Coordinates of C-alpha atoms and ligand atoms in Angstrom, one line a residue:
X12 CA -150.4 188.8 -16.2
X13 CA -148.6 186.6 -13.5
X14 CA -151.0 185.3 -10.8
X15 CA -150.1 184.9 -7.3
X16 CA -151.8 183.6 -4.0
X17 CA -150.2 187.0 -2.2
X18 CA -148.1 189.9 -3.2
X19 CA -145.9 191.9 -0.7
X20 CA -145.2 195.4 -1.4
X21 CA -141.8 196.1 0.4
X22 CA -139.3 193.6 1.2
X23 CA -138.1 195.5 4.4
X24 CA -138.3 193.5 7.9
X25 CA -142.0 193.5 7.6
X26 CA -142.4 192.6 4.1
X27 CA -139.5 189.9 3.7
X28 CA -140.5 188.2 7.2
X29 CA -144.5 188.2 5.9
X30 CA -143.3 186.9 3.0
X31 CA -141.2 183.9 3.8
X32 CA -144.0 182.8 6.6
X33 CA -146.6 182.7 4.3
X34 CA -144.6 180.8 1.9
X35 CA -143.4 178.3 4.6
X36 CA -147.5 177.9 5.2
X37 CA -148.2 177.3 1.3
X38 CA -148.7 180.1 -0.2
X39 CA -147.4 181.4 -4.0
X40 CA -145.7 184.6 -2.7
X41 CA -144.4 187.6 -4.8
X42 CA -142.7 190.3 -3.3
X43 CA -142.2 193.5 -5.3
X44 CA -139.1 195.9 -4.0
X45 CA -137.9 199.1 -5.9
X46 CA -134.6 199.4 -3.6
X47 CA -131.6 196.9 -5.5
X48 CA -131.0 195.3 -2.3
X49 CA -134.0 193.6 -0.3
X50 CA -133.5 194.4 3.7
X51 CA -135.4 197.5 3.8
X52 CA -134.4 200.8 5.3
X53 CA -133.1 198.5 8.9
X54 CA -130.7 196.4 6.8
X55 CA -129.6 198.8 4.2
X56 CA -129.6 202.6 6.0
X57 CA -131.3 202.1 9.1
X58 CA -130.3 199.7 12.0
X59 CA -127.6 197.3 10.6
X60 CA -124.7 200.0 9.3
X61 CA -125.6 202.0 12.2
X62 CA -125.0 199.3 14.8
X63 CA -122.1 198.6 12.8
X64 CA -120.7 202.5 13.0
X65 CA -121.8 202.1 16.6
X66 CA -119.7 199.3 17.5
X67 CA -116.3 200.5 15.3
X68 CA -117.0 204.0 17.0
X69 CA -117.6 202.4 20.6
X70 CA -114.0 200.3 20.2
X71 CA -111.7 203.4 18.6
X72 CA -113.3 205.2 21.4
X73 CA -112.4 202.2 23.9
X74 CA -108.8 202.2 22.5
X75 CA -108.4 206.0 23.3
X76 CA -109.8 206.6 26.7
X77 CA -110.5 203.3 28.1
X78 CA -108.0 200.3 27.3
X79 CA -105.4 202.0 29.4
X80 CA -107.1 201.6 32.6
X81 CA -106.6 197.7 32.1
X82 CA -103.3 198.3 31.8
X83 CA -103.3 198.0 27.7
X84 CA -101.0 200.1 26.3
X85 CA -101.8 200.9 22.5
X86 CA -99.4 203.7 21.5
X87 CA -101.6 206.2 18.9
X88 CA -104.9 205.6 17.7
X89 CA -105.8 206.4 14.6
X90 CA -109.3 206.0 12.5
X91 CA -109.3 204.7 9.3
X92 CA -112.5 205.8 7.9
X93 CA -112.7 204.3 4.7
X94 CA -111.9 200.3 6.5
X95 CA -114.7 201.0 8.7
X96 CA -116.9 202.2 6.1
X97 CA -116.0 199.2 4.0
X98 CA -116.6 197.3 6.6
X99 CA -120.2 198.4 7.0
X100 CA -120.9 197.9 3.7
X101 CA -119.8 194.1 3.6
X102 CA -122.2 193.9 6.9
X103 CA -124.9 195.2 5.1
X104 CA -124.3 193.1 1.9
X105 CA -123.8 190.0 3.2
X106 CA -127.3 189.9 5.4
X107 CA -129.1 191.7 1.9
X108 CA -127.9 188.4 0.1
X109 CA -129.3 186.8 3.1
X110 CA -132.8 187.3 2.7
X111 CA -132.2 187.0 -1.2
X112 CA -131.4 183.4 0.1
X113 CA -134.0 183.0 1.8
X114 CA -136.6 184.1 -1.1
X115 CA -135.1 181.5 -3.6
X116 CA -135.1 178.8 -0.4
X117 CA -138.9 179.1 -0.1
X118 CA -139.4 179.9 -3.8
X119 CA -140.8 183.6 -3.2
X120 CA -140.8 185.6 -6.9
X121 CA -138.9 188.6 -6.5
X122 CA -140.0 192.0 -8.7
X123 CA -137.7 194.5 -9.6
X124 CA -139.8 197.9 -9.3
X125 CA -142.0 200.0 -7.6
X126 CA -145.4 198.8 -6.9
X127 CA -148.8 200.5 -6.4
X128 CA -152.4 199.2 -6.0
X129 CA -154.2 199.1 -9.3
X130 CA -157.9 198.4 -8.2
X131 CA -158.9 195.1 -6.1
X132 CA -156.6 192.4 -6.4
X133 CA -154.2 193.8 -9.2
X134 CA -150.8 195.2 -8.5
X135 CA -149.2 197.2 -11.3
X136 CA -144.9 197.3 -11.0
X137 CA -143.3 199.5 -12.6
X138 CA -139.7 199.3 -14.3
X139 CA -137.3 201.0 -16.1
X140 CA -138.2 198.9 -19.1
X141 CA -142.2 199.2 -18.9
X142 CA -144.8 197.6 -16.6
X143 CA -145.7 194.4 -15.1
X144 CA -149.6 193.5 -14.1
X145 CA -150.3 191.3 -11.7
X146 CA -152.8 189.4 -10.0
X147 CA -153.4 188.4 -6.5
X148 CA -156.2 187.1 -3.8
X149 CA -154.4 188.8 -1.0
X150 CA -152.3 192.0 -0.8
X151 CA -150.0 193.1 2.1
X152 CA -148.9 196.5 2.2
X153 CA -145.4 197.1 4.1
X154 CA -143.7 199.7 2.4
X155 CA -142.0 201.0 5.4
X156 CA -141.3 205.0 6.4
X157 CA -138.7 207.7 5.1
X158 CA -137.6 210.4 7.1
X159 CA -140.0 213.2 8.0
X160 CA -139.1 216.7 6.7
X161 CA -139.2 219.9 8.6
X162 CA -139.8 223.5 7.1
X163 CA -137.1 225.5 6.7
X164 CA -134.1 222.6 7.0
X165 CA -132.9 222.7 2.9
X166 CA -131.8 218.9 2.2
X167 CA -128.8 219.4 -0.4
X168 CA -128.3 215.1 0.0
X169 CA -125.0 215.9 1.4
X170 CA -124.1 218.9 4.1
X171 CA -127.6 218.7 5.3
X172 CA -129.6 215.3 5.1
X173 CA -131.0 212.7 7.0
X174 CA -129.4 210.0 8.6
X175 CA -129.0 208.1 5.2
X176 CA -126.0 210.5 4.3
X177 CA -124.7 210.5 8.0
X178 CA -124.4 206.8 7.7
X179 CA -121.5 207.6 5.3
X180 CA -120.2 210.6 5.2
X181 CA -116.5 210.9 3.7
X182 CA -114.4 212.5 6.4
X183 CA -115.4 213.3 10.3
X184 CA -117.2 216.4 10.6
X185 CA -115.8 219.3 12.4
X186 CA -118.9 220.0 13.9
X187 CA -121.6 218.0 13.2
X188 CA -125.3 220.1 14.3
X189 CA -127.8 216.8 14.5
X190 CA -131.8 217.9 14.7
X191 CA -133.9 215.5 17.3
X192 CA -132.9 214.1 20.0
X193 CA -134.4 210.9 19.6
X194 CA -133.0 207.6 18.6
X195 CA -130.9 208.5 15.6
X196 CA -130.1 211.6 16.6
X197 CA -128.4 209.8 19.7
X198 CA -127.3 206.9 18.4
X199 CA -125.7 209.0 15.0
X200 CA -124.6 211.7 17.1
X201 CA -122.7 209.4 19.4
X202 CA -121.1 207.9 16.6
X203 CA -119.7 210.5 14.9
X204 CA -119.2 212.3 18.5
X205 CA -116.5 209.5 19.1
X206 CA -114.9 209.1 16.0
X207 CA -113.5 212.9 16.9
X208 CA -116.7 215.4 15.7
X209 CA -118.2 218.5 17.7
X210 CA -121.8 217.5 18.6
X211 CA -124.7 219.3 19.0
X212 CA -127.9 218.1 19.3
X213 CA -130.7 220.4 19.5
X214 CA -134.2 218.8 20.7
X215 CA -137.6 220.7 20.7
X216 CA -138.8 219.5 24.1
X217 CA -137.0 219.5 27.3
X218 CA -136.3 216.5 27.4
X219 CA -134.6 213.8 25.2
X220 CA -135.9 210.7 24.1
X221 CA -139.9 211.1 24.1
X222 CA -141.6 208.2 25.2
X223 CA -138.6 206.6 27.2
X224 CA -139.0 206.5 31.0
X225 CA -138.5 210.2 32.2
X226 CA -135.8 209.1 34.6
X227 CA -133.6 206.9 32.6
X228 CA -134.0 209.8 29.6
X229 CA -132.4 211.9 32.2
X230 CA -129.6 209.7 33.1
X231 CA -128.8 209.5 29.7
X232 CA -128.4 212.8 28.8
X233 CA -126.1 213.7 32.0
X234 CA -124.2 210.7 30.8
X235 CA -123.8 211.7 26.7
X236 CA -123.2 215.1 28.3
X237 CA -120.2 213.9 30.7
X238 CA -119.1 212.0 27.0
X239 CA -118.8 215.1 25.0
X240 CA -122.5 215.8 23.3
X241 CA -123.8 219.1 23.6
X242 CA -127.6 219.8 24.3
X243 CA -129.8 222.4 23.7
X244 CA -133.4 221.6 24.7
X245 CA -136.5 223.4 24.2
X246 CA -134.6 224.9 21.2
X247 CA -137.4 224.6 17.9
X248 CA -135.3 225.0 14.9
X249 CA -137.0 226.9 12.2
X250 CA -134.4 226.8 9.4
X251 CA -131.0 225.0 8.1
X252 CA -129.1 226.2 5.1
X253 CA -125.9 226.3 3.2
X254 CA -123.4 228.8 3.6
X255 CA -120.4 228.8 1.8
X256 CA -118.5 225.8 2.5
X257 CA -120.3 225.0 5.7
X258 CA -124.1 225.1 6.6
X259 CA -126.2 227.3 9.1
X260 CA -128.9 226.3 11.4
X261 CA -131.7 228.5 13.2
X262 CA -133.7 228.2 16.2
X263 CA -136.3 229.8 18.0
X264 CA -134.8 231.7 20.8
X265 CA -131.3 230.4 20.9
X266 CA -128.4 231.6 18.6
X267 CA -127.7 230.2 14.9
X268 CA -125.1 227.6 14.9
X269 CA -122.6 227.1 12.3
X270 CA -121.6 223.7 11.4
X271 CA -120.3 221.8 8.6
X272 CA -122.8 218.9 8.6
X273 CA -126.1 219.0 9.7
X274 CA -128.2 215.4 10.5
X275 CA -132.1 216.0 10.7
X276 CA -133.7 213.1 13.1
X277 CA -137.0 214.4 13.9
X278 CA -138.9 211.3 13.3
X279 CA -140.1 209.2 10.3
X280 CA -143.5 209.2 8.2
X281 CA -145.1 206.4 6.6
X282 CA -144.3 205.9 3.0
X283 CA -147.4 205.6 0.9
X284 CA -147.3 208.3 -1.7
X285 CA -147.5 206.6 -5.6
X286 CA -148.8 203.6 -4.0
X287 CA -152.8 203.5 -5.6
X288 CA -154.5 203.6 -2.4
X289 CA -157.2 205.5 -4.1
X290 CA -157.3 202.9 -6.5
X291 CA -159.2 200.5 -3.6
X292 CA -160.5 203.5 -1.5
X293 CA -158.1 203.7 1.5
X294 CA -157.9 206.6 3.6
X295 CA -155.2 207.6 5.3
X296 CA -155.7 208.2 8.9
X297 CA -154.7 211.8 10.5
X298 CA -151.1 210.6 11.2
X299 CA -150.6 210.1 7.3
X300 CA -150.8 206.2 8.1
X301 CA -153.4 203.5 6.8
X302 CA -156.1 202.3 9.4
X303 CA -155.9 198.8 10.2
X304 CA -158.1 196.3 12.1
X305 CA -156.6 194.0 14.6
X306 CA -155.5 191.8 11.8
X307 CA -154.2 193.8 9.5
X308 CA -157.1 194.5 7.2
X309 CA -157.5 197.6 5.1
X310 CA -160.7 198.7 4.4
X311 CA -160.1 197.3 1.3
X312 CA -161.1 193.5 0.7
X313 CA -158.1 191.0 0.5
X314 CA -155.9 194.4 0.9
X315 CA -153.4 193.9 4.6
X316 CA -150.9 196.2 6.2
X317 CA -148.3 196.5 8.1
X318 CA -145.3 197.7 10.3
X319 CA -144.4 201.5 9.7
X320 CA -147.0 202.4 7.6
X321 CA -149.6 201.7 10.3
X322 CA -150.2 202.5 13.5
X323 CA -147.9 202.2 16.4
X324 CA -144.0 202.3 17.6
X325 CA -141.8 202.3 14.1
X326 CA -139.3 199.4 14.9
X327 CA -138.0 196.5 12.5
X328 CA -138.8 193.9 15.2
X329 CA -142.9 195.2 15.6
X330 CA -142.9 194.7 11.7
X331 CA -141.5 191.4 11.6
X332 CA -144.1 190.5 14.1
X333 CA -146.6 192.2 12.2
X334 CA -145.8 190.1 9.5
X335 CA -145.6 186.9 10.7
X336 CA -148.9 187.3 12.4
X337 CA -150.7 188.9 9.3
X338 CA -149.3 186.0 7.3
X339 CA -150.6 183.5 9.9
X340 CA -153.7 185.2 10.0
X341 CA -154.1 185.1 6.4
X342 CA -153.4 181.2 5.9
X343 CA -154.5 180.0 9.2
X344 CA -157.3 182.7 10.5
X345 CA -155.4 183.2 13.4
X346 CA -151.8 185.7 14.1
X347 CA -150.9 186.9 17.4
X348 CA -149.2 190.0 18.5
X349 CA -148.6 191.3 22.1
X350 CA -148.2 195.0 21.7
X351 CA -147.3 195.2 26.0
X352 CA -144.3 193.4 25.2
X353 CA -142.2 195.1 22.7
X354 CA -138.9 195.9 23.8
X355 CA -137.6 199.2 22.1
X356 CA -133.4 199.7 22.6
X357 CA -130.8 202.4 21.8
X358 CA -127.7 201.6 20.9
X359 CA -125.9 204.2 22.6
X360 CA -122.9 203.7 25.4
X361 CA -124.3 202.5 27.4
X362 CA -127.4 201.2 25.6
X363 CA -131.1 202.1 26.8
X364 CA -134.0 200.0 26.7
X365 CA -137.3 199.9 27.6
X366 CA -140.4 197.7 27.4
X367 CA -143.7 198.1 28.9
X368 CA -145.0 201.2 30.7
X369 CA -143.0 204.2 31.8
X370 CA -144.1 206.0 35.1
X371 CA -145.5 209.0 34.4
X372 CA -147.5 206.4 31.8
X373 CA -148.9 204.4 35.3
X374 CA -149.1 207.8 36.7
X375 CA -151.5 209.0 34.0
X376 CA -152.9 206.3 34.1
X377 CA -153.5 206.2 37.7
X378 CA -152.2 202.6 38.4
X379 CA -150.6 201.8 41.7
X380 CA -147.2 200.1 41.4
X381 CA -144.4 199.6 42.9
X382 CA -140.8 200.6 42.3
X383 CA -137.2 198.3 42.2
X384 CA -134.0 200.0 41.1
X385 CA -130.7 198.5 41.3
X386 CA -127.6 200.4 39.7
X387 CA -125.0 199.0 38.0
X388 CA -122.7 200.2 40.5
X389 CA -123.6 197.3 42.5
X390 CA -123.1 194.8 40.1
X391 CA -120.1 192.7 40.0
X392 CA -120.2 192.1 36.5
X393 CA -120.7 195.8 35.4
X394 CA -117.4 196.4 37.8
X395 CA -115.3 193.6 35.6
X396 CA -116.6 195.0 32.8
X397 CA -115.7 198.7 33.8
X398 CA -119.2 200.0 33.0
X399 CA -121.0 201.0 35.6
X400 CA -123.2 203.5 34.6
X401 CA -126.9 203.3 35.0
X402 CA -129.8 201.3 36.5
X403 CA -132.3 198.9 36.0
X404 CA -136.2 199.8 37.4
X405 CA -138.6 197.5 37.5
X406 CA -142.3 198.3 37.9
X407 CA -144.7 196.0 39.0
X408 CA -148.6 196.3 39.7
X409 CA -148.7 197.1 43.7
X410 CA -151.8 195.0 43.7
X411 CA -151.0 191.5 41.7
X412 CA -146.9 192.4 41.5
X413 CA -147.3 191.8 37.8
X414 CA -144.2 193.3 36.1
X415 CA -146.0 196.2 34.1
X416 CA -142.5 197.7 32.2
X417 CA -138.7 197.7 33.0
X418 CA -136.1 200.3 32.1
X419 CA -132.6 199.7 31.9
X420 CA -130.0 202.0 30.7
X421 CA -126.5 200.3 31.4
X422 CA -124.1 197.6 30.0
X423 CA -126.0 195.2 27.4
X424 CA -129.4 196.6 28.0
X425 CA -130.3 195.9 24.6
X426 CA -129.5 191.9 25.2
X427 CA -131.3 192.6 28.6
X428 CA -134.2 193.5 27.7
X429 CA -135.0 190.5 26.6
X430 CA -135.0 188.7 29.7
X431 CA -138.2 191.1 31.0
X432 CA -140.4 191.1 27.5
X433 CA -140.2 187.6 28.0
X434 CA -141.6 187.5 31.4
X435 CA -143.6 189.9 30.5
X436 CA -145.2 188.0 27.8
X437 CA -145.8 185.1 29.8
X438 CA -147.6 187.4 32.4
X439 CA -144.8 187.2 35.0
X440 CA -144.9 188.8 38.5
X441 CA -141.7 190.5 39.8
X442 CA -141.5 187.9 42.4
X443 CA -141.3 185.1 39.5
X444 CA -138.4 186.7 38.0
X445 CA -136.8 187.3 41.4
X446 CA -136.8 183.7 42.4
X447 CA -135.2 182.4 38.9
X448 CA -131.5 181.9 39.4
X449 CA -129.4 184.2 37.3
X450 CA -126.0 182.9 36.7
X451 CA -123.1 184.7 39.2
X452 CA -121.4 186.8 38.0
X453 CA -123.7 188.1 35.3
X454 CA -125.0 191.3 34.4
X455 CA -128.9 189.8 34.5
X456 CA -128.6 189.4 38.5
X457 CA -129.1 192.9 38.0
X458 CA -133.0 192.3 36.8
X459 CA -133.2 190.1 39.4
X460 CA -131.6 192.5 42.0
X461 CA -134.2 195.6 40.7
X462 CA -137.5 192.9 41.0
X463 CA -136.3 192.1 44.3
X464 CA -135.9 196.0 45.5
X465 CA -139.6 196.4 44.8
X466 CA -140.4 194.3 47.5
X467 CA -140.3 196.3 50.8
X468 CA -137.5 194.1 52.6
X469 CA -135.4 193.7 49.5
X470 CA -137.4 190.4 49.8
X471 CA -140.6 188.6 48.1
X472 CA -143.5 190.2 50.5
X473 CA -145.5 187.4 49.7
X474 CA -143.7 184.4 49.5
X475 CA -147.2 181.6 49.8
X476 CA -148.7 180.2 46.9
X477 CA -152.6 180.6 48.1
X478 CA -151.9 184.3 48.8
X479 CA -150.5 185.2 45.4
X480 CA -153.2 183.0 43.8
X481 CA -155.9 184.8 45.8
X482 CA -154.2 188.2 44.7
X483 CA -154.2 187.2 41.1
X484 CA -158.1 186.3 41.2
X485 CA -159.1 189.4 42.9
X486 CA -157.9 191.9 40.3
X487 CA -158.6 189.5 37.5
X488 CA -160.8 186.1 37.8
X489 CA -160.2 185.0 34.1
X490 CA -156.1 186.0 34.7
X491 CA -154.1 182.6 34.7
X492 CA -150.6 183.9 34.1
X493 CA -148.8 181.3 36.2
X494 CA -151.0 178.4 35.1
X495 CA -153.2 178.9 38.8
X496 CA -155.5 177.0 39.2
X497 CA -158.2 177.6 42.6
Ligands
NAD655 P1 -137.9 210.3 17.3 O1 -139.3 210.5 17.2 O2 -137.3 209.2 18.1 O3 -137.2 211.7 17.7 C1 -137.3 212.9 17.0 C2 -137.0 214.1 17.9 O4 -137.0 215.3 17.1 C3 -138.1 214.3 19.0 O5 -137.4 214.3 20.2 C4 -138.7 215.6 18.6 O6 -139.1 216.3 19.8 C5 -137.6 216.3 17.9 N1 -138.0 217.4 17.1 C6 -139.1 217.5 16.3 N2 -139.2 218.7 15.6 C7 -138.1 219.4 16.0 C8 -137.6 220.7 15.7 N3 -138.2 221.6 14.9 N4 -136.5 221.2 16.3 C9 -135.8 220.4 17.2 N5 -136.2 219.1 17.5 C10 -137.4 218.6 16.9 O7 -137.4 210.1 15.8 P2 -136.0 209.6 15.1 O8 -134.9 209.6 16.0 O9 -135.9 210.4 13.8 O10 -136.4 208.1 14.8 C11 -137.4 207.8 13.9 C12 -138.0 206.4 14.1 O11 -137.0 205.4 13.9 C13 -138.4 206.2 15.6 O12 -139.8 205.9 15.6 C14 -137.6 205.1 16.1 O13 -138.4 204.2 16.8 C15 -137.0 204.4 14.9 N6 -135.6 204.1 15.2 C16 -135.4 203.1 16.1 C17 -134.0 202.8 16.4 C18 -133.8 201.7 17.3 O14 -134.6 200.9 17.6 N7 -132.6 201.6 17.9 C19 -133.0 203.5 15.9 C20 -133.3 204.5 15.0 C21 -134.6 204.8 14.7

């Protein structure tokens, strides 16, 4: 029986990053993975190849429609699948042998296998050839989320599937019917949308994109419409099937579709089946995930988890956080996360991203707060770039004029997000990001354009330090975002 200080279960962005972190602070780490490649679903079927189909998709569409308005003249276009497939796959390889470079680099054992709880402290792998047992003070749990299944939709692994198979399938669909429209719905249906497929997506609600901002969800979808998606909203879809060559899909209350691919995005669940949890008496919670305290402790002593199996938005970058805070916790007593200040992104054309509240969240809610929108219209930067679709909206607390969330759907929004989680994080009011000087011409003047338009004259409303301070004390006297001192 090998021994270990901690063993990882799942070497995806939670695992591999909770891993290295608490090998950097001492610890004897395992890591037990039953996929060949370590990266998780994000590096090997999740976000990686699809940013990389994104971005191939994004430039043949470019060089059809676009590259002749700068006066580029590229004769015919033509996709070569199989390149940009290839392509993906050396993408996805090279990071995978990243992270196995990092394991060797801070000396974390790997396991081949699939692990699973095997009373306290003992962690049982399974392999082709047999079993290994073994032994550790300290657990952590990350074994990620597959994609969740919906009555009625037959998965054949090939015409109808998840987005796994729509990461690679062999030829561009003729009419490709994708189920969800969430994130990979959109972000799959895009791509295969521009490389030359039909596109419908049908979505349950009447809306696309739950939990973004309702406004910016709406901007997308006349945008992705004006692109070439179809929607049909409030359309429930009760079955998908083969038939004969091609594939059939019902809904409630609209008419079957026939299609020759059908993508089913209608969320993810947390992957814990096989994994012992009965063996140390954890309960799943009503969502199918495992209950954690606010430093990742099971009920189970020594036992941790994190990222999708728990609680909370499923995105790589929460479960690398996760993990480097439950690590630290672990080693140190002490891990921090922010869950206000988690940026989420689609990778669409033009990307969408979000962090903090929505407004109909504040208006739930009841908060007061205080509205700045500047489109990318106005922007000089968007207009060199020749993308000028969308906004930035910033809201702030009408009160204290803290930034409470900031929606962007435009150019970059995904790099631009960044800017706002960061003030965010460091308690920033709108005004603070308004007086920082963005470089000219740039597409974050934009930001700074959208905190400024919150303030009634386009200007700070309060521009003296005593004020603000005096505003800052009166909602919150322990609140020292800015360092204020009375
Ligand atoms: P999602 O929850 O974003 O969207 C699923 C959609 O399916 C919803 O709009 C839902 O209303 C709809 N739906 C459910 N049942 C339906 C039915 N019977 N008929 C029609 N529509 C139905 O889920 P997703 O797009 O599958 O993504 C899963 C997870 O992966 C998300 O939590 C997301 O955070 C993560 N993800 C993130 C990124 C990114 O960060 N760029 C990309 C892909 C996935």
């Amino acid at each position: 029986m090998e021994t270990h200080d901690l063993v990882v279960i799942g070497a995806g962005p939670g695992g591999y990053v909770a891993a290295i972190r608490a090998a950097q602070l001492g610890l004897n780490v395992a890591c037990v993975e039953q996929a060949p490649a370590l990266g998780g679903t994000c590096l090997r079927i999740g976000c990686i190849p699809s940013k990389v189909l994104l971005e191939s998709s994004e430039r043949f569409r470019e060089a059809r429609l676009t590259l002749a308005q700068h006066g580029i003249r590229v004769g015919s276009v033509e996709l070569d699948l199989p390149t940009l497939m290839k392509r993906k796959e050396t993408v996805v390889q090279t990071l995978t042998k990243g992270v196995e470079g990092l394991f060797r680099k801070n000396k974390i054992t790997r396991y081949a296998g699939r692990g699973r709880l095997d009373g306290s402290g003992r962690v049982t792998v399974s392999q082709s050839n047999g079993a290994l047992e073994l032994q550790a003070k300290h657990v952590i749990i990350a074994t990620g989320s597959r994609p969740a299944l919906l009555d009625g939709v037959e998965l054949d692994g090939d015409r109808i599937g998840t987005s796994t198979e729509a990461l690679a399938y062999p030829e561009v669909p003729k009419h490709l019917v994708v189920i969800g429209a969430g994130y990979i719905g959109l972000e799959l249906g895009c791509v295969w949308q521009r490389l030359g497929a039909k596109v419908t997506v049908l979505e349950f609600l009447d809306r696309i994109l739950p939990g973004m901002d309702d406004e910016v969800a709406a901007d997308a979808q006349k945008i992705f419409t004006k692109q070439g998606l179809q929607f049909r909203l409030g359309c429930r879809v009760t079955a998908a099937k083969r038939q004969g060559d091609g594939c059939v899909v019902e809904s409630e209350g609209a008419p079957s579709l026939e299609c020759d691919r059908v993508m089913l995005a209608v969320g993810r669940t947390a992957h814990t089946e096989g994994l012992g949890l009965d063996s140390i008496g954890i309960q799943l919670n009503e969502k199918g995930r495992i209950p954690v305290n606010d430093r990742f402790e099971t009920s189970a002593a020594g036992v941790f988890a994190i990222g999708d199996v728990i609680g909370g938005a499923m995105l790589a970058h929460k479960a690398e956080e996760e993990g480097v805070a439950c690590a630290e916790g672990i080693v140190t007593g002490h891990g921090h996360m922010n869950y206000d200040t988690i940026p989420a992104v689609v990778f669409t054309h033009p990307e969408i991203a979000s962090v903090g509240k929505t407004e109909s969240q504040l208006q739930q809610e009841k908060v007061e707060y205080r509205k700045g929108i500047f489109p990318f219209l106005a922007s000089g930067r968007a207009r060199t770039l020749g993308t000028t679709d969308g906004k930035i909206k910033v809201l702030a607390d009408a009160k204290t004029d803290r930034v409470l969330g900031v929606h962007i759907i435009g150019p970059q929004a995904g790099e631009l997000i960044a800017e706002a989680a960061t003030a965010m994080s460091f308690g920033a009011s709108s005004e603070d990001i308004a007086r920082c000087c963005h470089a000219h011409p740039t597409l974050a003047e934009a930001l700074k354009e959208a905190d400024l338009a919150g303030h009634d004259s386009g200007r700070p409303a309060y521009c003296d330090h005593e004020n603000a301070v005096d505003r800052w004390f009166a909602v919150d006297p322990d609140l020292q975002p800015h360092g204020l001192r009375r």
